[in-house]
């Protein structure tokens, strides 16, 4: 939902009611990003834009939309050709590229947020992020290509190949399979941002003849899926999705539907992002959505805490191997968890603001449960989008409360409190965290919970991990433009 994500719905823009302005829209408070600076008069009948940062949000239109009443108990998919299981996982993260190391750091409440040293950020108003260090693609990308590639594609290729390895689908095994039945959907919110910035810089400083021939190929957002397929020979459905910070969940949803429709047996799916560079950081500073806690970077990302002041940028890649149950059983694949269903919706409201009625998010959660054949009472864990923005955190929480009437058994947590906001990769990394919670029976904490918002009445696993047997879990991702996405996972049960 716009306004729920960090960059993707940062809560940068507030409605008149939220800002203390008059209810009829005659006036609204003006915000310098997350901080109110003055009030400005707005014509009652005028909705003219004052620029990106101060565009007023139109009133939520009354939309007749509600969840279909559940007449009988929901039924989960039984057909092994359509049931979708997770058989492999791969990632690149601020905690490295090993799944167990990644999750153990999360369980211990370690923060991966540090001062930026990839470029000189000393003159930037925000000088910290979840920056990846000591990344190596050795064994996954040959040296020549590795030097040319944007980090966005390096992260995605390594995470994708690691996921294939985890699923016992190494190069020798793939050679024996029908690769027209194996597809790739690895999306990104920003694409090859470093490649794009370098191309523009060459154009301005040296002229068009000095632009690299790789400028366009390594900038466009479909290249993550394309390069992974070229390297592995996977000839099934292949494209990318770019829905800002909802990207990876959209990819999971699309991939599962390819399997359900019989168009593929296996899909390699997730998100990748590498925006911790001058253009990326500078651009989000311009949106005025980032935390400015430069003196305490590790304490900056604090979902649901009263003292939160914006999100923290992150980066990386998270990829799953999704496979029909029939295919997984036939080849004796390790089954890690089951994907039960998902949903995508749009707020149809504003570029960055959330709907005040929360309909976009609550309907997305409800539709995901319907698709999964799950009742709300079965869900006992929510990996929340929780970006640490003023408006977004509470808007998401309100939507969760609308769907789940009894939250006494539910726990929610915010992975971004430790790794920052991975933008298009966020849903991929958080899906892995969700599945590890299912596998281990331990939920990672939401760190920096020092002064919890009184309205947040569900257990957020504050500061210390908790043991919790997950029955059904949902993972939320929302993005600029009002893109909402929810996916549903559970332990695998034959």
XYZ file of C-alpha atoms in Angstrom:
494
model
C 0.000 0.000 0.000
C 1.368 3.400 -0.785
C 2.476 5.003 2.425
C 3.239 1.665 4.004
C 6.525 0.929 2.317
C 9.762 2.723 2.935
C 10.734 4.216 -0.383
C 7.819 2.456 -1.859
C 5.343 3.951 0.535
C 7.299 6.030 2.886
C 4.492 7.942 4.510
C 6.230 11.058 3.223
C 2.915 12.623 2.405
C 0.174 12.884 4.970
C -3.522 13.476 4.582
C -5.105 16.582 6.072
C -6.769 14.665 8.876
C -3.493 12.965 9.868
C -1.578 16.223 9.798
C -4.043 18.103 11.927
C -5.570 20.023 9.022
C -9.285 20.599 8.600
C -11.386 17.599 7.713
C -12.947 19.218 4.677
C -9.556 19.570 3.004
C -9.498 23.366 3.118
C -6.082 23.278 4.734
C -3.367 20.755 5.335
C -0.058 20.736 7.118
C 2.999 20.889 4.911
C 5.725 18.380 5.687
C 9.433 18.569 5.074
C 9.476 14.854 4.540
C 8.664 13.384 7.932
C 8.746 16.673 9.806
C 5.934 19.223 9.844
C 7.238 22.692 8.996
C 4.187 24.873 8.402
C 0.553 24.909 7.453
C -0.541 25.923 4.023
C -3.948 26.864 2.726
C -5.436 24.643 0.077
C -8.479 25.549 -2.008
C -11.446 23.413 -1.087
C -12.030 22.424 -4.700
C -8.389 22.396 -5.803
C -6.134 19.399 -5.994
C -3.223 20.902 -7.888
C 0.161 19.401 -7.271
C 2.852 21.447 -5.558
C 5.620 19.093 -6.649
C 6.539 15.552 -5.708
C 7.267 15.992 -2.026
C 4.146 18.008 -1.263
C 1.512 16.588 -3.571
C -1.777 16.535 -1.720
C -3.512 13.187 -1.584
C -7.038 13.062 -2.942
C -9.749 11.865 -0.635
C -10.298 8.144 -0.639
C -13.118 7.406 -3.013
C -15.844 5.208 -1.642
C -15.221 1.828 -3.211
C -17.660 -0.993 -2.804
C -15.244 -3.800 -2.171
C -15.256 -6.363 0.582
C -14.035 -9.851 1.209
C -16.382 -12.580 0.109
C -18.020 -14.157 3.166
C -16.692 -17.594 3.924
C -19.667 -19.903 3.648
C -17.746 -23.082 4.382
C -14.307 -23.911 5.688
C -11.670 -22.966 3.102
C -10.090 -25.817 1.188
C -6.405 -25.998 0.397
C -5.138 -27.233 -2.943
C -4.817 -31.042 -3.081
C -3.667 -31.616 -6.654
C 0.104 -32.379 -6.591
C 0.430 -30.784 -10.028
C -0.834 -27.503 -8.597
C 0.468 -27.573 -5.024
C 3.579 -25.393 -4.909
C 6.460 -26.160 -2.577
C 9.757 -24.456 -1.820
C 12.735 -26.680 -2.609
C 15.615 -24.202 -2.531
C 16.640 -20.797 -1.192
C 19.526 -18.473 -2.000
C 20.463 -14.984 -0.916
C 22.989 -12.199 -0.845
C 22.654 -10.023 2.232
C 24.399 -7.635 4.552
C 25.115 -10.717 6.689
C 26.679 -12.648 3.814
C 25.433 -15.230 1.344
C 24.802 -18.207 3.627
C 21.192 -18.851 4.652
C 21.931 -20.116 8.162
C 24.402 -17.310 8.916
C 21.819 -14.787 7.724
C 19.087 -16.145 9.959
C 21.326 -16.696 12.980
C 22.330 -13.035 12.842
C 18.667 -12.080 12.706
C 17.882 -14.330 15.678
C 20.646 -12.693 17.696
C 19.275 -9.242 16.935
C 22.397 -8.093 15.107
C 22.142 -4.888 13.123
C 23.701 -4.768 9.672
C 23.290 -0.998 9.410
C 26.583 0.902 9.257
C 28.105 4.071 7.874
C 28.485 4.022 4.091
C 32.066 3.634 2.833
C 31.398 2.499 -0.758
C 31.465 6.153 -1.812
C 32.156 9.445 -0.081
C 28.881 10.216 1.677
C 30.333 12.843 3.999
C 28.319 15.630 2.345
C 25.064 13.628 2.297
C 22.467 14.336 4.983
C 22.086 10.540 5.375
C 25.377 8.657 5.602
C 24.421 5.105 6.563
C 22.707 2.050 5.071
C 22.588 -1.731 5.083
C 25.621 -1.826 2.789
C 26.950 -5.199 1.644
C 30.710 -5.677 2.086
C 33.169 -8.379 1.036
C 30.779 -9.825 -1.533
C 32.292 -12.487 -3.756
C 30.782 -14.060 -6.866
C 33.645 -16.532 -7.255
C 32.392 -19.820 -8.600
C 29.157 -18.275 -9.837
C 30.144 -15.570 -12.359
C 33.247 -15.629 -14.555
C 35.785 -12.868 -13.983
C 35.223 -10.959 -17.219
C 31.464 -10.681 -16.775
C 31.828 -10.036 -13.071
C 33.840 -6.884 -13.759
C 31.230 -5.560 -16.178
C 28.043 -6.361 -14.293
C 26.072 -3.978 -12.131
C 25.886 -5.231 -8.535
C 22.139 -5.638 -8.932
C 22.701 -8.447 -11.430
C 25.675 -9.913 -9.576
C 23.581 -10.280 -6.434
C 20.664 -11.793 -8.355
C 22.757 -14.320 -10.285
C 24.590 -15.527 -7.175
C 21.382 -15.791 -5.125
C 19.646 -17.603 -7.981
C 22.438 -20.136 -8.485
C 22.675 -20.724 -4.740
C 18.937 -21.413 -4.653
C 19.316 -23.920 -7.494
C 22.173 -25.620 -5.644
C 20.049 -25.753 -2.490
C 17.304 -27.450 -4.508
C 19.731 -30.076 -5.856
C 19.503 -28.476 -9.292
C 23.164 -27.954 -10.076
C 24.471 -27.727 -13.673
C 24.866 -31.484 -14.117
C 21.317 -32.184 -12.919
C 19.850 -29.431 -15.069
C 21.519 -30.960 -18.129
C 19.298 -34.028 -17.688
C 16.030 -32.098 -17.284
C 13.526 -30.518 -19.638
C 14.605 -26.922 -19.148
C 11.677 -25.591 -21.162
C 9.657 -26.459 -18.030
C 11.839 -24.355 -15.721
C 11.373 -20.578 -15.663
C 12.859 -17.503 -14.020
C 11.200 -14.402 -12.588
C 13.689 -12.246 -10.689
C 12.435 -8.683 -10.362
C 13.960 -5.416 -9.226
C 12.612 -2.062 -8.211
C 15.476 0.068 -9.538
C 17.417 -2.104 -11.992
C 21.073 -1.502 -12.842
C 21.300 1.878 -11.183
C 25.102 2.067 -11.155
C 25.271 1.144 -14.847
C 22.644 3.740 -15.638
C 24.379 6.465 -13.622
C 27.730 5.680 -15.265
C 26.165 5.926 -18.704
C 24.607 9.292 -17.991
C 27.896 10.534 -16.549
C 29.754 9.452 -19.715
C 27.201 11.210 -21.889
C 27.495 14.480 -19.980
C 31.251 14.499 -19.504
C 32.552 12.837 -22.683
C 29.709 12.663 -25.184
C 27.525 9.876 -26.516
C 30.375 8.065 -28.292
C 31.885 7.210 -24.897
C 28.774 5.492 -23.578
C 29.439 1.810 -22.852
C 27.690 -0.714 -25.122
C 26.563 -2.364 -21.887
C 24.774 0.808 -20.728
C 21.306 -0.232 -21.891
C 21.522 -4.021 -21.322
C 22.859 -3.656 -17.795
C 20.386 -0.915 -16.845
C 17.056 -2.432 -17.885
C 15.091 -4.274 -15.218
C 14.515 -7.564 -17.075
C 18.205 -8.425 -17.146
C 18.259 -10.257 -13.807
C 15.946 -12.966 -15.118
C 17.585 -12.977 -18.538
C 21.176 -13.338 -17.331
C 20.305 -16.107 -14.881
C 18.507 -18.018 -17.632
C 21.375 -17.504 -20.096
C 23.827 -18.887 -17.546
C 21.723 -21.913 -16.640
C 19.860 -22.669 -19.888
C 16.413 -22.322 -18.292
C 13.936 -21.807 -21.146
C 10.591 -21.616 -19.344
C 8.569 -18.466 -18.571
C 11.021 -15.611 -18.136
C 10.455 -11.947 -17.379
C 10.831 -9.446 -14.584
C 8.304 -7.548 -12.514
C 8.973 -4.083 -11.136
C 6.456 -2.916 -8.568
C 8.856 -0.993 -6.347
C 9.177 -2.623 -2.926
C 6.365 -5.084 -3.593
C 8.393 -6.608 -6.443
C 9.554 -9.952 -5.018
C 6.134 -10.919 -3.671
C 4.582 -10.100 -7.046
C 7.148 -12.452 -8.584
C 6.267 -15.280 -6.174
C 2.576 -14.845 -6.926
C 3.129 -14.860 -10.696
C 5.479 -17.850 -10.580
C 3.067 -19.963 -8.537
C 0.343 -19.253 -11.060
C 2.571 -20.496 -13.897
C 2.950 -23.751 -11.971
C -0.750 -23.975 -11.157
C -1.662 -23.474 -14.816
C 0.723 -26.233 -15.857
C 3.041 -23.889 -17.767
C 6.085 -24.772 -15.687
C 7.212 -27.389 -13.189
C 9.888 -25.280 -11.511
C 10.339 -21.508 -11.188
C 13.400 -19.641 -9.873
C 11.915 -16.550 -8.293
C 12.736 -13.508 -6.186
C 14.066 -9.967 -6.142
C 17.422 -8.197 -6.352
C 18.570 -4.639 -5.671
C 21.760 -2.590 -5.378
C 20.822 1.031 -4.781
C 23.320 1.919 -2.045
C 25.221 4.282 -4.334
C 25.152 8.064 -4.793
C 22.148 8.281 -7.100
C 20.089 5.847 -5.052
C 20.851 7.350 -1.653
C 20.591 10.897 -2.977
C 17.287 10.168 -4.647
C 15.684 8.827 -1.498
C 17.093 11.710 0.522
C 15.259 13.965 -1.933
C 12.064 12.068 -1.107
C 12.723 12.973 2.550
C 11.802 9.491 3.695
C 15.109 8.262 5.169
C 16.052 8.182 8.829
C 18.689 10.785 9.661
C 20.055 9.070 12.753
C 23.663 9.383 11.538
C 25.103 9.234 15.055
C 23.450 5.850 15.757
C 23.010 3.966 12.468
C 22.372 0.630 14.186
C 19.448 2.169 16.066
C 17.923 3.980 13.100
C 15.510 1.325 11.807
C 12.887 0.927 14.521
C 9.487 -0.260 13.274
C 6.504 0.693 15.461
C 8.719 2.643 17.864
C 7.516 6.150 18.714
C 10.949 7.602 17.904
C 11.207 6.246 14.348
C 12.068 8.884 11.767
C 12.150 7.053 8.452
C 13.454 3.962 6.751
C 17.034 2.821 6.208
C 18.244 1.758 2.771
C 19.413 -1.810 2.270
C 20.374 -4.049 -0.634
C 20.850 -7.673 -1.660
C 18.880 -10.477 -3.278
C 16.556 -13.216 -2.126
C 15.536 -16.093 -4.429
C 13.356 -19.170 -3.946
C 12.985 -22.298 -6.053
C 9.230 -22.882 -6.331
C 8.184 -26.261 -7.657
C 5.074 -28.337 -8.178
C 4.735 -30.977 -5.492
C 4.574 -33.647 -8.190
C 7.905 -32.548 -9.669
C 9.567 -32.313 -6.259
C 8.426 -35.788 -5.238
C 9.391 -37.328 -8.570
C 12.978 -36.141 -8.292
C 13.295 -36.614 -4.528
C 13.873 -32.920 -3.884
C 14.195 -31.489 -0.386
C 10.900 -29.779 0.522
C 11.532 -26.811 2.802
C 8.034 -25.323 3.065
C 4.844 -24.875 1.086
C 3.591 -21.796 -0.717
C -0.154 -21.800 -0.121
C -1.205 -18.716 -2.024
C -0.957 -14.986 -2.460
C -2.624 -11.862 -3.751
C -1.853 -8.497 -5.296
C -3.998 -5.362 -5.178
C -3.699 -1.631 -5.789
C -4.744 1.237 -3.553
C -5.745 3.264 -6.645
C -5.263 6.327 -4.501
C -1.920 8.155 -4.576
C 1.727 7.753 -5.566
C 3.026 7.548 -2.012
C 0.200 8.061 0.473
C -1.715 5.175 2.027
C -5.451 4.934 1.767
C -6.854 6.238 5.026
C -9.357 3.358 5.114
C -6.647 0.726 4.636
C -8.796 -1.121 2.112
C -5.980 -1.886 -0.317
C -3.889 -3.748 2.251
C -6.665 -5.435 4.215
C -8.304 -6.687 1.018
C -4.930 -7.986 -0.201
C -4.433 -9.970 3.002
C -7.977 -11.344 2.772
C -7.590 -12.294 -0.888
C -4.272 -14.023 -0.180
C -5.901 -16.167 2.478
C -8.755 -17.024 0.119
C -6.243 -18.008 -2.572
C -4.385 -20.134 -0.027
C -7.506 -21.858 1.293
C -6.701 -20.589 4.771
C -8.948 -19.022 7.392
C -7.673 -15.994 9.354
C -7.729 -18.083 12.525
C -5.027 -20.382 11.125
C -2.466 -17.585 10.734
C -0.175 -17.078 13.724
C 2.807 -15.226 12.242
C 3.140 -12.090 10.134
C 6.457 -10.981 8.670
C 5.450 -7.357 8.309
C 6.573 -4.817 5.728
C 7.356 -2.540 8.716
C 9.739 -0.002 7.224
C 10.050 2.312 10.253
C 8.114 5.195 8.714
C 5.673 7.305 10.684
C 2.540 6.677 8.639
C 3.397 3.338 7.095
C 3.947 1.237 10.199
C 0.620 2.164 11.762
C -1.288 1.897 8.483
C -0.084 -1.676 7.993
C -0.829 -2.557 11.601
C -4.362 -1.193 11.270
C -4.966 -3.339 8.179
C -3.693 -6.438 9.987
C -6.103 -5.777 12.845
C -9.000 -5.451 10.406
C -8.437 -8.934 9.018
C -7.412 -10.801 12.165
C -10.051 -10.200 14.804
C -8.364 -12.332 17.458
C -4.643 -11.571 17.561
C -3.853 -13.256 20.864
C -1.918 -16.068 19.144
C -0.333 -13.934 16.405
C 3.200 -12.578 16.453
C 4.567 -10.030 14.005
C 8.126 -8.866 13.402
C 10.110 -6.513 11.211
C 13.177 -7.919 9.417
C 14.050 -4.437 8.151
C 14.930 -3.369 11.695
C 18.229 -5.231 11.174
C 18.962 -5.285 7.436
C 17.255 -2.095 6.264
C 14.885 -1.839 3.340
C 16.079 -3.908 0.390
C 13.536 -2.266 -1.950
C 12.818 -4.767 -4.754
C 14.789 -7.451 -2.905
C 12.980 -6.932 0.409
C 10.219 -9.478 -0.187
C 12.750 -12.097 -1.267
C 14.902 -11.710 1.824
C 11.834 -11.609 4.065
C 10.335 -14.719 2.462
C 13.523 -16.543 3.411
C 13.294 -15.186 6.955
C 9.666 -16.335 7.106
C 10.510 -19.835 5.892
C 13.415 -20.095 8.348
C 10.995 -19.177 11.136
C 8.767 -22.035 9.996
C 11.706 -24.456 9.876
C 13.404 -23.497 13.137
C 10.468 -22.622 15.375
C 12.199 -19.375 16.316
C 11.138 -15.853 15.391
C 13.778 -13.165 15.069
C 13.220 -10.006 17.116
C 12.215 -6.575 15.945
C 15.117 -4.590 17.350
C 15.185 -1.015 18.637
C 11.785 -1.434 20.275
C 12.323 1.045 23.097
C 9.102 3.047 23.099
C 6.355 1.084 21.376
C 3.384 2.893 19.872
C 0.388 2.385 22.195
C -1.802 1.424 19.230
C 0.412 -1.591 18.494
C -1.212 -4.297 20.585
C 0.147 -7.427 18.868
C 3.379 -9.048 20.055
C 6.146 -7.566 17.854
C 8.841 -9.859 19.305
C 10.634 -6.851 20.811
C 14.450 -6.994 20.959
C 14.792 -10.695 21.833
C 13.975 -13.780 19.733
C 11.026 -15.960 20.697
C 10.227 -19.617 20.232
C 7.013 -19.966 18.243
C 5.612 -22.876 16.273
C 4.351 -21.369 13.036
C 1.119 -22.796 11.684
C 0.557 -20.436 8.759
C 2.616 -17.320 8.008
C 2.050 -14.348 5.755
C 4.698 -11.977 4.421
C 3.661 -8.456 3.409
C 5.259 -6.142 0.854
C 3.915 -2.800 -0.352
C 5.192 -0.281 -2.874
C 5.057 3.189 -4.392
C 2.071 3.507 -6.677
C -0.165 1.713 -4.187
C 1.068 -1.798 -5.028
C 0.134 -4.311 -2.331
C 1.272 -7.932 -2.161
C 0.901 -10.713 0.381
C 2.173 -14.296 0.179
C 1.252 -17.221 2.420
C 3.606 -19.994 3.574
C 3.241 -23.000 5.863
C 5.175 -26.085 6.949
C 4.918 -28.808 4.335
C 2.523 -31.588 5.184
C 2.022 -34.476 2.737
